[in-house]
Every structure is written in C-alpha cells, then in structure tokens.
Amino acid sequence: MEYIIKARLIKSDLIEINSQFQNYSLKDMSSIILVKQALVSIANLVDFERTIRPIYHKHKALSAIFNKKYNEYEFAKYIRNKFIGHIKIDLLTKTIEWKPELRYLLHETNDPNVMFLYNIWVLETAINSFVDLDGKHKVFHSDTDLTYPPDCQRFLNFFTQTTQSAIEYLNNLDEILYAAINEDEKKESLEHWLLAGKTDFKFIKK
C-alpha cells in the first residue's frame, strides 16, 4: 500500500503542475517554482522506480515506457541534485563565470524580478553542465541560453514532454500496484483504528 500512495503523491503533483503550467511560460518566480517542483517530483520518480523494478518481470511494457524517457528523467534528477534539492557552490561559481551580470546586480537581489533572472542563469548553468566526459551535451545538442527564445522553447518542450511522460508512466504503474493490494487492506476494520491509537512516533532516519 505504501508504494501506491507514494506513486499517487508524485503523480498528483505532476498533474497539477502540468495543468498550472499551461498558463505560464518562464516569466516570473511563480513559473520558476513550478519548474523546480516538477523537477523534484520527476527526480523522486527516478529514485522510486529503482525500488519497484522487480515488477518488470511481469510487466515489461511498463519498463519500456520508463526507458523511453530515461535520459530526460536523469537530466531532471541532475538539475534537482545540483540546483533545487541542494544548491551546489560549484554550480554557483560556474554561473558567476557564465553570467557576469550576477556580480553587477547583487545589490538588487531583493527584487523578485532580479531573482527570477538569477534563477534563470543558475538553471542555465545546470543545464549546460549536463555533459559527458568529452564535454558533449547529453540531452540538448548545444549550450542553452534561456533568454534566447528558441533555446527557451527547447527547454519548455523538454519540461512539458518529460512531465507528461512521467504522468503516463505513473498511470500505468498505478493500475498494477492497485490491483496487487489485498482487498482486505482497503476495507474499514476496527483493528486499524486500534493500531492507530497505539502509534508511537519516532524520528525517521535517512
């Protein structure tokens, strides 16, 4: 039951983000927050997928759906790890090199519009650093400048398609996980309420 709840938590976030983002482009802090949360949710899916792979023995089509967008999912997780879930100092150092404007606008960083630009520039740097050992981009074919409309549209296409493919995968996974739950687990039982009354909360370790 824990697995299907986890799957539905991730899916519900992505569905809402996908819906909300129809009204946004990359234009303000609200749109940045949506992008960040989507990338966090997709990264959570990547981590989750590794724990449920044994079901692929019976559901090979599900594995194929995930693998179709594997590079994009790993790209999302990379950005989450370097910029969103954590903010790596090395990333910021490279951003200052890539965008000297950060130095000159430092005194204006209480302005949300300026912080939107800072987010864009750090995001660009994270995108551009997703390269192999030879410096070749793993997902996009060139450096990304999100203030350049074609590059911005390329990123938005990646964002939308990756979000929607993750929802498709989770819809298929949902059917499998829900069908595997014992029917008795879904019914009300006095035992469940008695167990709830005995709950002893402890610190959840990493």
CSV table of C-alpha atoms in Angstrom, one decimal, residues 11-199:
chain,number,residue,atom,x,y,z
A,11,LYS,CA,1.6,11.8,-9.8
A,12,SER,CA,-0.8,14.3,-8.2
A,13,ASP,CA,2.0,16.8,-8.0
A,14,LEU,CA,2.9,16.4,-11.7
A,15,ILE,CA,-0.7,16.5,-12.9
A,16,GLU,CA,-1.3,19.8,-11.0
A,17,ILE,CA,2.0,21.3,-12.2
A,18,ASN,CA,1.2,20.2,-15.8
A,19,SER,CA,-2.2,21.9,-15.5
A,20,GLN,CA,-0.9,25.1,-13.9
A,21,PHE,CA,2.0,25.5,-16.3
A,22,GLN,CA,-0.4,25.8,-19.3
A,23,ASN,CA,-0.9,29.3,-18.1
A,24,TYR,CA,2.8,30.1,-17.6
A,25,SER,CA,6.0,30.4,-19.6
A,26,LEU,CA,9.3,31.1,-17.9
A,27,LYS,CA,8.5,34.7,-17.0
A,28,ASP,CA,8.4,35.1,-13.2
A,29,MET,CA,9.1,33.5,-9.9
A,30,SER,CA,5.8,31.6,-9.9
A,31,SER,CA,6.8,29.8,-13.1
A,32,ILE,CA,10.3,29.1,-11.6
A,33,ILE,CA,8.7,27.5,-8.6
A,34,LEU,CA,6.5,25.2,-10.8
A,35,VAL,CA,9.6,24.1,-12.8
A,36,LYS,CA,11.5,23.4,-9.6
A,37,GLN,CA,8.7,21.3,-8.1
A,38,ALA,CA,8.2,19.4,-11.3
A,39,LEU,CA,11.9,18.5,-11.5
A,40,VAL,CA,11.9,17.5,-7.8
A,41,SER,CA,8.8,15.2,-8.5
A,42,ILE,CA,10.5,13.7,-11.6
A,43,ALA,CA,13.7,13.0,-9.6
A,44,ASN,CA,11.5,11.4,-6.9
A,45,LEU,CA,10.1,9.2,-9.6
A,46,VAL,CA,13.6,8.2,-10.7
A,47,ASP,CA,14.5,7.2,-7.2
A,48,PHE,CA,11.2,5.4,-6.7
A,49,GLU,CA,11.5,3.5,-10.0
A,50,ARG,CA,14.6,1.8,-8.8
A,51,THR,CA,12.7,0.3,-5.8
A,52,ILE,CA,9.9,-1.3,-7.9
A,53,ARG,CA,11.9,-2.8,-10.8
A,54,PRO,CA,11.0,-6.4,-9.7
A,55,ILE,CA,7.5,-5.9,-11.1
A,56,TYR,CA,9.0,-5.6,-14.6
A,57,HIS,CA,9.4,-9.3,-14.7
A,58,LYS,CA,5.6,-9.5,-15.3
A,59,HIS,CA,5.1,-6.0,-16.8
A,60,LYS,CA,7.9,-5.5,-19.4
A,61,ALA,CA,5.8,-2.8,-21.2
A,62,LEU,CA,6.0,-0.7,-18.1
A,63,SER,CA,9.8,-0.8,-18.2
A,64,ALA,CA,9.7,0.2,-21.9
A,65,ILE,CA,7.6,3.3,-21.0
A,66,PHE,CA,10.1,4.4,-18.4
A,67,ASN,CA,13.2,3.7,-20.6
A,68,LYS,CA,11.8,5.7,-23.5
A,69,LYS,CA,12.5,8.9,-21.4
A,70,TYR,CA,15.3,7.6,-19.2
A,71,ASN,CA,17.8,10.3,-20.3
A,72,GLU,CA,15.3,13.1,-19.7
A,73,TYR,CA,14.5,11.7,-16.3
A,74,GLU,CA,18.1,11.5,-15.3
A,75,PHE,CA,18.6,15.1,-16.6
A,76,ALA,CA,15.8,16.3,-14.3
A,77,LYS,CA,17.3,14.5,-11.4
A,78,TYR,CA,20.7,16.1,-12.1
A,79,ILE,CA,19.2,19.5,-12.0
A,80,ARG,CA,17.4,18.7,-8.8
A,81,ASN,CA,20.6,17.5,-7.2
A,82,LYS,CA,22.7,20.4,-8.2
A,83,PHE,CA,20.3,23.4,-8.1
A,84,ILE,CA,17.0,22.5,-6.3
A,85,GLY,CA,17.2,19.9,-3.7
A,86,HIS,CA,20.7,21.2,-3.0
A,87,ILE,CA,22.4,24.4,-4.2
A,88,LYS,CA,25.9,23.4,-5.0
A,89,ILE,CA,28.6,26.0,-4.6
A,90,ASP,CA,30.5,24.7,-7.6
A,91,LEU,CA,27.4,25.4,-9.7
A,92,LEU,CA,27.2,29.0,-8.4
A,93,THR,CA,30.9,29.5,-9.1
A,94,LYS,CA,30.4,28.4,-12.7
A,95,THR,CA,27.2,30.5,-13.0
A,96,ILE,CA,29.2,33.6,-12.0
A,97,GLU,CA,31.7,32.8,-14.7
A,98,TRP,CA,29.0,32.1,-17.3
A,99,LYS,CA,26.9,35.2,-16.4
A,100,PRO,CA,29.0,38.2,-15.0
A,101,GLU,CA,25.7,40.1,-14.7
A,102,LEU,CA,25.3,38.3,-11.3
A,103,ARG,CA,28.1,40.4,-9.9
A,104,TYR,CA,26.6,43.7,-11.0
A,105,LEU,CA,23.1,43.0,-9.9
A,106,LEU,CA,24.0,41.8,-6.5
A,107,HIS,CA,22.7,45.0,-4.8
A,108,GLU,CA,19.3,44.4,-6.4
A,109,THR,CA,18.7,40.9,-5.3
A,110,ASN,CA,15.8,41.8,-3.0
A,111,ASP,CA,13.8,42.5,-6.2
A,112,PRO,CA,11.8,39.3,-7.3
A,113,ASN,CA,12.4,40.2,-10.9
A,114,VAL,CA,16.1,40.2,-10.4
A,115,MET,CA,15.9,36.9,-8.5
A,116,PHE,CA,13.9,35.5,-11.4
A,117,LEU,CA,16.9,36.3,-13.6
A,118,TYR,CA,19.3,34.7,-11.1
A,119,ASN,CA,17.2,31.5,-11.1
A,120,ILE,CA,17.3,31.5,-14.9
A,121,TRP,CA,21.0,31.9,-15.0
A,122,VAL,CA,21.7,29.2,-12.4
A,123,LEU,CA,19.3,26.9,-14.2
A,124,GLU,CA,21.1,27.5,-17.5
A,125,THR,CA,24.4,26.6,-15.9
A,126,ALA,CA,22.9,23.4,-14.5
A,127,ILE,CA,21.5,22.5,-18.0
A,128,ASN,CA,24.8,23.3,-19.7
A,129,SER,CA,26.9,21.3,-17.3
A,130,PHE,CA,25.0,18.0,-18.0
A,131,VAL,CA,27.7,16.8,-20.4
A,132,ASP,CA,29.7,13.6,-20.8
A,133,LEU,CA,33.5,13.3,-20.3
A,134,ASP,CA,34.1,14.8,-23.7
A,135,GLY,CA,32.0,17.8,-23.0
A,136,LYS,CA,29.2,16.7,-25.3
A,137,HIS,CA,25.7,17.6,-24.1
A,138,LYS,CA,23.7,14.5,-23.1
A,139,VAL,CA,20.2,15.8,-23.9
A,140,PHE,CA,20.4,19.1,-25.8
A,141,HIS,CA,22.8,19.5,-28.8
A,142,SER,CA,24.2,22.9,-27.8
A,143,ASP,CA,24.6,25.3,-24.9
A,144,THR,CA,21.3,26.8,-23.6
A,145,ASP,CA,20.6,30.5,-23.2
A,146,LEU,CA,17.1,30.7,-21.7
A,147,THR,CA,16.7,34.4,-22.7
A,148,TYR,CA,17.1,33.2,-26.4
A,149,PRO,CA,13.5,32.2,-27.5
A,150,PRO,CA,14.5,29.1,-29.4
A,151,ASP,CA,16.6,27.8,-26.5
A,152,CYS,CA,13.8,28.6,-24.0
A,153,GLN,CA,11.3,26.8,-26.2
A,154,ARG,CA,13.5,23.8,-26.4
A,155,PHE,CA,13.7,23.7,-22.6
A,156,LEU,CA,10.0,24.2,-22.3
A,157,ASN,CA,9.4,21.3,-24.7
A,158,PHE,CA,11.6,19.1,-22.7
A,159,PHE,CA,9.9,20.2,-19.5
A,160,THR,CA,6.3,19.6,-20.8
A,161,GLN,CA,7.1,16.3,-22.6
A,162,THR,CA,9.0,14.9,-19.6
A,163,THR,CA,6.3,15.8,-17.2
A,164,GLN,CA,3.6,14.3,-19.3
A,165,SER,CA,5.6,11.1,-19.9
A,166,ALA,CA,6.1,10.7,-16.2
A,167,ILE,CA,2.3,11.0,-15.7
A,168,GLU,CA,1.8,8.3,-18.3
A,169,TYR,CA,4.2,6.0,-16.6
A,170,LEU,CA,2.6,6.6,-13.2
A,171,ASN,CA,-0.9,6.0,-14.6
A,172,ASN,CA,0.3,2.6,-15.8
A,173,LEU,CA,2.1,1.8,-12.6
A,174,ASP,CA,-0.9,2.8,-10.6
A,175,GLU,CA,-3.1,0.2,-12.2
A,176,ILE,CA,-0.6,-2.5,-11.5
A,177,LEU,CA,0.0,-1.5,-7.9
A,178,TYR,CA,-3.6,-1.0,-7.0
A,179,ALA,CA,-4.6,-4.4,-8.4
A,180,ALA,CA,-1.9,-6.0,-6.3
A,181,ILE,CA,-3.3,-4.7,-3.0
A,182,ASN,CA,-5.2,-7.3,-0.9
A,183,GLU,CA,-8.9,-6.3,-0.9
A,184,ASP,CA,-9.0,-6.7,2.9
A,185,GLU,CA,-6.4,-3.9,3.2
A,186,LYS,CA,-8.9,-1.5,1.6
A,187,LYS,CA,-11.8,-2.2,3.9
A,188,GLU,CA,-12.5,-0.4,7.2
A,189,SER,CA,-11.5,-2.5,10.2
A,190,LEU,CA,-11.6,-1.9,14.0
A,191,GLU,CA,-8.1,-3.3,14.1
A,192,HIS,CA,-6.8,-0.4,12.0
A,193,TRP,CA,-8.2,2.2,14.5
A,194,LEU,CA,-6.8,0.2,17.5
A,195,LEU,CA,-3.4,0.2,15.8
A,196,ALA,CA,-3.7,3.9,15.2
A,197,GLY,CA,-4.3,4.5,18.9
A,198,LYS,CA,-1.1,2.7,19.7
A,199,THR,CA,1.1,4.7,17.3
